[in-house]
XYZ file of N, CA, C and O in Angstrom:
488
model
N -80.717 -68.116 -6.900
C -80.723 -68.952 -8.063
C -81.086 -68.091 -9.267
O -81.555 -66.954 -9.217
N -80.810 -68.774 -10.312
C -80.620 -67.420 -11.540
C -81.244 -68.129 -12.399
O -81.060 -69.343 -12.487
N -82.099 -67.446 -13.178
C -83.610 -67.798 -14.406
C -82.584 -68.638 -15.336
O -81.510 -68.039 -15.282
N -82.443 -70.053 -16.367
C -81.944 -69.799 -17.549
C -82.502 -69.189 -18.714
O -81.750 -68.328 -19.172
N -83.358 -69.313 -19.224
C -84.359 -68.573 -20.079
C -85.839 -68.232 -19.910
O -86.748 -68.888 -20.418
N -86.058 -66.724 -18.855
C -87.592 -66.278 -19.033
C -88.065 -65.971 -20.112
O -87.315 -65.334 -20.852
N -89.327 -66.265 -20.566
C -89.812 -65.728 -22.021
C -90.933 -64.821 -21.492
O -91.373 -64.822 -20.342
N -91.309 -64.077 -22.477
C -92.624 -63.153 -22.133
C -93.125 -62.803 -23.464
O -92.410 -63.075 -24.428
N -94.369 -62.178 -23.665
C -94.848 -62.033 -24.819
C -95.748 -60.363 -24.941
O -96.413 -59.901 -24.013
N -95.620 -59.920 -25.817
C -96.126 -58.510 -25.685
C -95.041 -57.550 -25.838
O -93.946 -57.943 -25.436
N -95.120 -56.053 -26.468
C -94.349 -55.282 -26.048
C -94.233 -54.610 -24.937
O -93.510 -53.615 -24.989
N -94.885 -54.942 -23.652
C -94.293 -54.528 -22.184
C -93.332 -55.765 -22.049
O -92.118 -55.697 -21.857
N -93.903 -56.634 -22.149
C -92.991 -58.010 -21.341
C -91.446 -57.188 -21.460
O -91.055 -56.632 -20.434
N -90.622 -57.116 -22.642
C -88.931 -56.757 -21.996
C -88.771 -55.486 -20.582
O -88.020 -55.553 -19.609
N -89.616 -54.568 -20.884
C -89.812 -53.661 -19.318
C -89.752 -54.231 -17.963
O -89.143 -53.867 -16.957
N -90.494 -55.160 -18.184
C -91.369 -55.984 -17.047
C -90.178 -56.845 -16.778
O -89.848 -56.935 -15.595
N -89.576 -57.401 -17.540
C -88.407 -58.072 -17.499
C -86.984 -57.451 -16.866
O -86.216 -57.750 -15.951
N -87.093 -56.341 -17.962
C -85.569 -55.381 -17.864
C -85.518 -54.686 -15.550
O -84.612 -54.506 -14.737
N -87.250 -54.548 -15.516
C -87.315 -54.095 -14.466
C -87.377 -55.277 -13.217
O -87.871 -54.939 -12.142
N -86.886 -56.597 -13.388
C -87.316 -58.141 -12.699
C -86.139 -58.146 -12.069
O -85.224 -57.485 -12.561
N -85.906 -58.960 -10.745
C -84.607 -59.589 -10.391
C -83.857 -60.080 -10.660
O -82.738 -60.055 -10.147
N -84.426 -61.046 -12.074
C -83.946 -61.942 -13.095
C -83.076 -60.911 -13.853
O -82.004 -61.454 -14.117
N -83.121 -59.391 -14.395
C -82.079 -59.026 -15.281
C -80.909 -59.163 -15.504
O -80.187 -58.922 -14.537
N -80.285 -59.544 -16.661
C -79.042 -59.643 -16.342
C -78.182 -61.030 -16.003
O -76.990 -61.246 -16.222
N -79.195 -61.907 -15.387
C -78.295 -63.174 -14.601
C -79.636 -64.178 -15.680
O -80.545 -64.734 -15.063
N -79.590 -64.267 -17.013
C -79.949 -64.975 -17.963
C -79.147 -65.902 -18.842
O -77.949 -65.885 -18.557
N -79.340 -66.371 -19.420
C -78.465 -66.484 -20.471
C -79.233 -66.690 -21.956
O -78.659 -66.689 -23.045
N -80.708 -66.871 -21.721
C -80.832 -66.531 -23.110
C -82.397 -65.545 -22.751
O -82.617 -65.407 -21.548
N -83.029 -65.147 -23.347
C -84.324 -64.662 -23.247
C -85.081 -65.240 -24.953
O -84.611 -65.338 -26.086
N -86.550 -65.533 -24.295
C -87.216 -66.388 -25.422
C -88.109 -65.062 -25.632
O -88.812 -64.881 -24.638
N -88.290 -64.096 -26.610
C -89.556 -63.223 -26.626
C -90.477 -63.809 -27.807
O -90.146 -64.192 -28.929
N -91.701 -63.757 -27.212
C -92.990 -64.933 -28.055
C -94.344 -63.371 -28.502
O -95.267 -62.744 -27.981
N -93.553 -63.457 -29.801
C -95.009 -62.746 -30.185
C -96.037 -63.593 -30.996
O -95.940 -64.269 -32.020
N -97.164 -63.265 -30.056
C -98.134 -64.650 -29.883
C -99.556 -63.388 -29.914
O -99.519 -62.288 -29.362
N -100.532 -63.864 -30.589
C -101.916 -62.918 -30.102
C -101.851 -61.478 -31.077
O -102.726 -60.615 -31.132
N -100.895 -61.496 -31.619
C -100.710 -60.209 -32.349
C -101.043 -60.422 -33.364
O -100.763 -61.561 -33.737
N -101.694 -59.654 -34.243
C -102.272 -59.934 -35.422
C -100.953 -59.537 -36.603
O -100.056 -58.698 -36.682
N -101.611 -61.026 -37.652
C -100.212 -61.148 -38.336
C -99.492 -60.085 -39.415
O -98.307 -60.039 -39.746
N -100.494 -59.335 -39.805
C -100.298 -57.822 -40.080
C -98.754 -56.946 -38.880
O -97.711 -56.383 -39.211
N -99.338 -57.234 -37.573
C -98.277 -56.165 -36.821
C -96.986 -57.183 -36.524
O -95.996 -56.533 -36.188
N -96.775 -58.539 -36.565
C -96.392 -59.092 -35.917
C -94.775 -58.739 -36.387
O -93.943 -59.113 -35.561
N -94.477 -58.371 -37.055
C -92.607 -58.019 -37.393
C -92.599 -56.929 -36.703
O -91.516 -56.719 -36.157
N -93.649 -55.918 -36.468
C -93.244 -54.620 -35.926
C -93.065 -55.222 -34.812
O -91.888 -55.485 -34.564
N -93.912 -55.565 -33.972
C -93.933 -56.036 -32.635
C -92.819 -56.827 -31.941
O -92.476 -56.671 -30.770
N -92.243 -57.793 -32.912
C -91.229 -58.319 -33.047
C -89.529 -57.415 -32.623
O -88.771 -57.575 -31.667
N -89.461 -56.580 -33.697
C -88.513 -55.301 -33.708
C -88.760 -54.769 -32.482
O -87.786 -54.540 -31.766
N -89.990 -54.493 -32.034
C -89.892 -53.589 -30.873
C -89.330 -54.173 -29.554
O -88.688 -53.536 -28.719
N -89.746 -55.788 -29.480
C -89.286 -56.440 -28.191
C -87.669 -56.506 -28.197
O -86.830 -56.380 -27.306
N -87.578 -56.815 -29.903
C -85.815 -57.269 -30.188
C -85.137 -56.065 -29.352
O -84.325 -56.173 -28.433
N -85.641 -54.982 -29.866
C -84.691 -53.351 -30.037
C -84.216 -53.472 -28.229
O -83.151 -53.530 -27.615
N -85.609 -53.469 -27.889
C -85.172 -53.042 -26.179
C -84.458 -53.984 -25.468
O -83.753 -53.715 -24.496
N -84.652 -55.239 -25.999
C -83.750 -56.371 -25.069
C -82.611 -56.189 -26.025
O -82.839 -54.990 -26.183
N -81.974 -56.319 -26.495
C -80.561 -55.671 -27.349
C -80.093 -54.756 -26.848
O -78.973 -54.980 -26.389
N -80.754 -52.993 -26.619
C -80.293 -52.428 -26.195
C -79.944 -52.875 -25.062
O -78.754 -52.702 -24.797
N -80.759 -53.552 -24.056
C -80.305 -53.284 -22.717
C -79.380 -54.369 -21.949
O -78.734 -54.199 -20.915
N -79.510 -55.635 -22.818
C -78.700 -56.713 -21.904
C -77.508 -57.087 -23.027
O -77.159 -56.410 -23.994
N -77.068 -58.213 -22.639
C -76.231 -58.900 -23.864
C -76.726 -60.351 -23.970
O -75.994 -61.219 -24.446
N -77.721 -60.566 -23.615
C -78.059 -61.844 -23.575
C -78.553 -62.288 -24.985
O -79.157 -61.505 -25.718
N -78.326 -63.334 -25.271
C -79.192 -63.671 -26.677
C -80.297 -63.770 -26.958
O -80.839 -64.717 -26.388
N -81.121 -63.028 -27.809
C -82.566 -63.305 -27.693
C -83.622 -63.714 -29.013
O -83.982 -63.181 -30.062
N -83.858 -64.900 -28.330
C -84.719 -66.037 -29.155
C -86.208 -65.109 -29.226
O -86.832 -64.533 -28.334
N -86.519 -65.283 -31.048
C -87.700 -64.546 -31.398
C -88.669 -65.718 -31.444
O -88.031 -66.762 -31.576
N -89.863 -65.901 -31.388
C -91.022 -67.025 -31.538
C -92.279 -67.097 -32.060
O -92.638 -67.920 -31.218
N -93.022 -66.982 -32.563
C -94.366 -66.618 -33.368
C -94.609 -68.135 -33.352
O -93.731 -68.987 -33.489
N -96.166 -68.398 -33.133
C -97.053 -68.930 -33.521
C -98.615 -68.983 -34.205
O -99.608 -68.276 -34.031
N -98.326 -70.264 -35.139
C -99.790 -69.703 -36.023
C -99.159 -69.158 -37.151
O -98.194 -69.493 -37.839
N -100.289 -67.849 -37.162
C -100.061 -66.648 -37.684
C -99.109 -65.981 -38.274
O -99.024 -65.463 -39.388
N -98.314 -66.072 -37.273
C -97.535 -65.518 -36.996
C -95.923 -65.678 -37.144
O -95.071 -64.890 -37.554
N -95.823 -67.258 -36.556
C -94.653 -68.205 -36.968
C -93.231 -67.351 -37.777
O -92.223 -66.857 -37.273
N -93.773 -67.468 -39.503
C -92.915 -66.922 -40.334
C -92.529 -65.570 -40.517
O -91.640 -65.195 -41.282
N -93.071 -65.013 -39.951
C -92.797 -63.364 -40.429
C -92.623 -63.231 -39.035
O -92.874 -62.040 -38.850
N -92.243 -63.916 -37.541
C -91.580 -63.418 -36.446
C -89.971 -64.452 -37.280
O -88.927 -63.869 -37.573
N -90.122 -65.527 -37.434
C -88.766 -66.091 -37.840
C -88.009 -65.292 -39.132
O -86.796 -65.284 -39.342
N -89.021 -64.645 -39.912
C -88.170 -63.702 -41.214
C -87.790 -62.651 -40.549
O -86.758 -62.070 -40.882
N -88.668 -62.152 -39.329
C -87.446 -61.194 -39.173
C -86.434 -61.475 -37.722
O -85.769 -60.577 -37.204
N -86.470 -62.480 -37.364
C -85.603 -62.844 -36.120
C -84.044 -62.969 -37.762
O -83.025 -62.279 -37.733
N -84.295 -63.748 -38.641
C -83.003 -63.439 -39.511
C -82.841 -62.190 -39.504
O -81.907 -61.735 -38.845
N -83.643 -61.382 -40.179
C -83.257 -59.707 -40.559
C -82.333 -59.414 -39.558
O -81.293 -58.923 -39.995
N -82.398 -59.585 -38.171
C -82.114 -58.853 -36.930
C -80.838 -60.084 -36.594
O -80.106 -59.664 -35.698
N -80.509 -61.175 -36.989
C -79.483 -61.721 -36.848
C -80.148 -62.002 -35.366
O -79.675 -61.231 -34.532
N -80.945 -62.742 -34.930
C -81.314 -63.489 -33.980
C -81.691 -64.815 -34.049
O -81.912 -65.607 -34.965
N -81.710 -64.859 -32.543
C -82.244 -67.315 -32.972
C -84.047 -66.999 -32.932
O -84.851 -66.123 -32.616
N -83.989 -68.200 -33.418
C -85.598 -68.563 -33.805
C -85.529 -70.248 -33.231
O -84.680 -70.974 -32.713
N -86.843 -70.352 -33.630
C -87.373 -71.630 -33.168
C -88.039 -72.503 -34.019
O -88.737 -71.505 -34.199
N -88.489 -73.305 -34.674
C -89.839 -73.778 -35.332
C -90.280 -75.171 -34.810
O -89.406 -75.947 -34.422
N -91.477 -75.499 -34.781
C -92.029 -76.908 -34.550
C -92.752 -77.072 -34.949
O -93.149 -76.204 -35.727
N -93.478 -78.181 -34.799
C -95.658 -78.538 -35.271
C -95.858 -77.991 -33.869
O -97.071 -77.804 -33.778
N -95.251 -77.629 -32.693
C -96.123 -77.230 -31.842
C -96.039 -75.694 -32.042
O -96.606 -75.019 -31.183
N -95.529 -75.171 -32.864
C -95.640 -73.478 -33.198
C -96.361 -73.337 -34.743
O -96.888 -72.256 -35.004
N -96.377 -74.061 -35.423
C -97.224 -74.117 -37.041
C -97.537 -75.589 -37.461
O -96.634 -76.418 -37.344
N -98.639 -75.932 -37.897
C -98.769 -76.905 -38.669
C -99.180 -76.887 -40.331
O -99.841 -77.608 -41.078
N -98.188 -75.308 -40.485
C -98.412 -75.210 -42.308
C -96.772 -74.628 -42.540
O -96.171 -73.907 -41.743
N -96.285 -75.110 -43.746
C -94.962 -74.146 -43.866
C -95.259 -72.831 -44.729
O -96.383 -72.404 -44.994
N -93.998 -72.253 -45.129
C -94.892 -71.035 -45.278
C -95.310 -70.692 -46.483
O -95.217 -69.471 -46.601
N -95.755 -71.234 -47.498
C -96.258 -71.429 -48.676
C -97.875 -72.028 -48.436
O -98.787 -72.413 -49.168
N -97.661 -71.870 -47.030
C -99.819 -72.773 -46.252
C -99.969 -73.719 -46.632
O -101.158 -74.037 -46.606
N -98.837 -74.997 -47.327
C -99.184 -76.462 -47.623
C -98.824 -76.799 -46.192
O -97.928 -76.262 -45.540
N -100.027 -78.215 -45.600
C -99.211 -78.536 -44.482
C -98.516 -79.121 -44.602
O -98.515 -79.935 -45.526
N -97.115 -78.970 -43.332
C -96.326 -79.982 -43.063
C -96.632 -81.098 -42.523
O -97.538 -81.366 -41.734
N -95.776 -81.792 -43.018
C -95.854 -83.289 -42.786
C -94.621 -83.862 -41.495
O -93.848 -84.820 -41.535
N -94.824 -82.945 -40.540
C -93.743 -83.147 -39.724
C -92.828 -82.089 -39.367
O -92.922 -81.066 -40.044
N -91.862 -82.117 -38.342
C -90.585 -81.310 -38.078
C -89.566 -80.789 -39.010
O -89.030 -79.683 -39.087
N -89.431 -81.948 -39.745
C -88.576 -81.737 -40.598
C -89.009 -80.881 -41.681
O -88.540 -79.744 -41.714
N -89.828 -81.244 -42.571
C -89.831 -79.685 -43.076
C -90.289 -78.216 -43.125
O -90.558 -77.411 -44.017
N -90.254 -78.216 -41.479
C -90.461 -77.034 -40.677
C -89.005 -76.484 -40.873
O -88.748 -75.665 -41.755
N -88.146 -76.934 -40.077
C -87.201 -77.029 -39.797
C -86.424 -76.523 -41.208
O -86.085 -75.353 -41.385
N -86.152 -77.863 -42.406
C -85.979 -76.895 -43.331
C -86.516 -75.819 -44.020
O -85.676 -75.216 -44.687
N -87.510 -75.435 -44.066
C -87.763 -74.159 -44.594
C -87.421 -72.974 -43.674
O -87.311 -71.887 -44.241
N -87.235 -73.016 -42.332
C -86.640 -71.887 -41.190
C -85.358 -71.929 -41.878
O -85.038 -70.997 -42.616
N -84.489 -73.078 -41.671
C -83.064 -72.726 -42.092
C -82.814 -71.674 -43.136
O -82.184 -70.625 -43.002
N -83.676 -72.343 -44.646
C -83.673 -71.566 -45.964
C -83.701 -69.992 -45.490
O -82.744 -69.244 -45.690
N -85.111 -69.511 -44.731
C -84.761 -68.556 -44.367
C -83.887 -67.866 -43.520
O -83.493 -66.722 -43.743
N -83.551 -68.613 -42.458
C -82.706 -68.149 -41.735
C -81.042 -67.537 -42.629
O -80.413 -66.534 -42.293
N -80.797 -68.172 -43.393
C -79.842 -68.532 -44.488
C -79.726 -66.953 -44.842
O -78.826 -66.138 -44.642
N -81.042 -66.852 -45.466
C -81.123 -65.326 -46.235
C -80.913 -64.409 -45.714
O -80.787 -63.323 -46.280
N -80.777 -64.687 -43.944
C -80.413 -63.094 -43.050
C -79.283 -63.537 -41.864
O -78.216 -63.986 -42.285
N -79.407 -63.466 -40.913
C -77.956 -63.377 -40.401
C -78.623 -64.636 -38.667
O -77.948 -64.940 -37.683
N -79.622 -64.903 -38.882
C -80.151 -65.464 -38.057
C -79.718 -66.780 -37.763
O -78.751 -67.090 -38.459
N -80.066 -67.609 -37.031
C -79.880 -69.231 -36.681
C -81.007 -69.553 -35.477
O -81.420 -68.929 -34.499
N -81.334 -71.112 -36.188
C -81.892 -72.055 -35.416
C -81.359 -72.197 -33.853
O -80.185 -72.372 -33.526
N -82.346 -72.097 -33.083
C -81.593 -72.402 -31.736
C -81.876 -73.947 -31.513
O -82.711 -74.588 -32.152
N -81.046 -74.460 -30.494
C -80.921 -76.128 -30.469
C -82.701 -76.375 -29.922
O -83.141 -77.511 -29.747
């Protein structure tokens, strides 16, 4: 039986992955940079993107929470990847007013997504 989407978080997780039974027989991969301080979190981001890009063809969904949220979704656009947003990944948009719901989570990801080559995944 074949994974549909493993996620992992960290820059080992794609190794750990790339080196799993699961490689390959995916169809999407979720990488969650989560715990990283929001200072590193685009690098960290880039680094998971780079190696799962290089190595599979699978599509791969970027994720941040908190912290973190917007500047993993600004650069899942940069990199022309899917993203995610909810109240269960931020409960501020990214200007730190809270949201008042999904919806304008949701639109403000698009806006950005817009600006780079990225998209909302369903």
């Amino acid at each position: 039986m074949s994974a549909s989407r493993p996620g992992f978080s960290g820059t080992r997780g794609p190794d750990a992955y790339l080196s799993s039974p699961f490689a390959g027989r995916v169809l999407r991969l979720l990488a969650e940079v989560i715990g990283a301080p929001a200072g590193r979190a685009a690098a960290e981001a880039r680094v998971m993107a780079r190696r799962l890009t290089s190595a599979t063809s699978a599509p791969v969904l970027l994720h941040g929470e908190e912290d973190t949220v917007w500047t993993v979704l600004e650069t899942a656009a940069e990199l022309g990847l899917d993203a995610r947003i909810g109240i269960e990944d931020s409960l501020t948009l990214p200007n730190g007013a809270p949201a008042e719901g999904n919806a304008p989570l949701v639109t403000a990801a698009r806006q950005i997504l817009r600006r780079g080559r990225g998209r909302l995944a369903p």
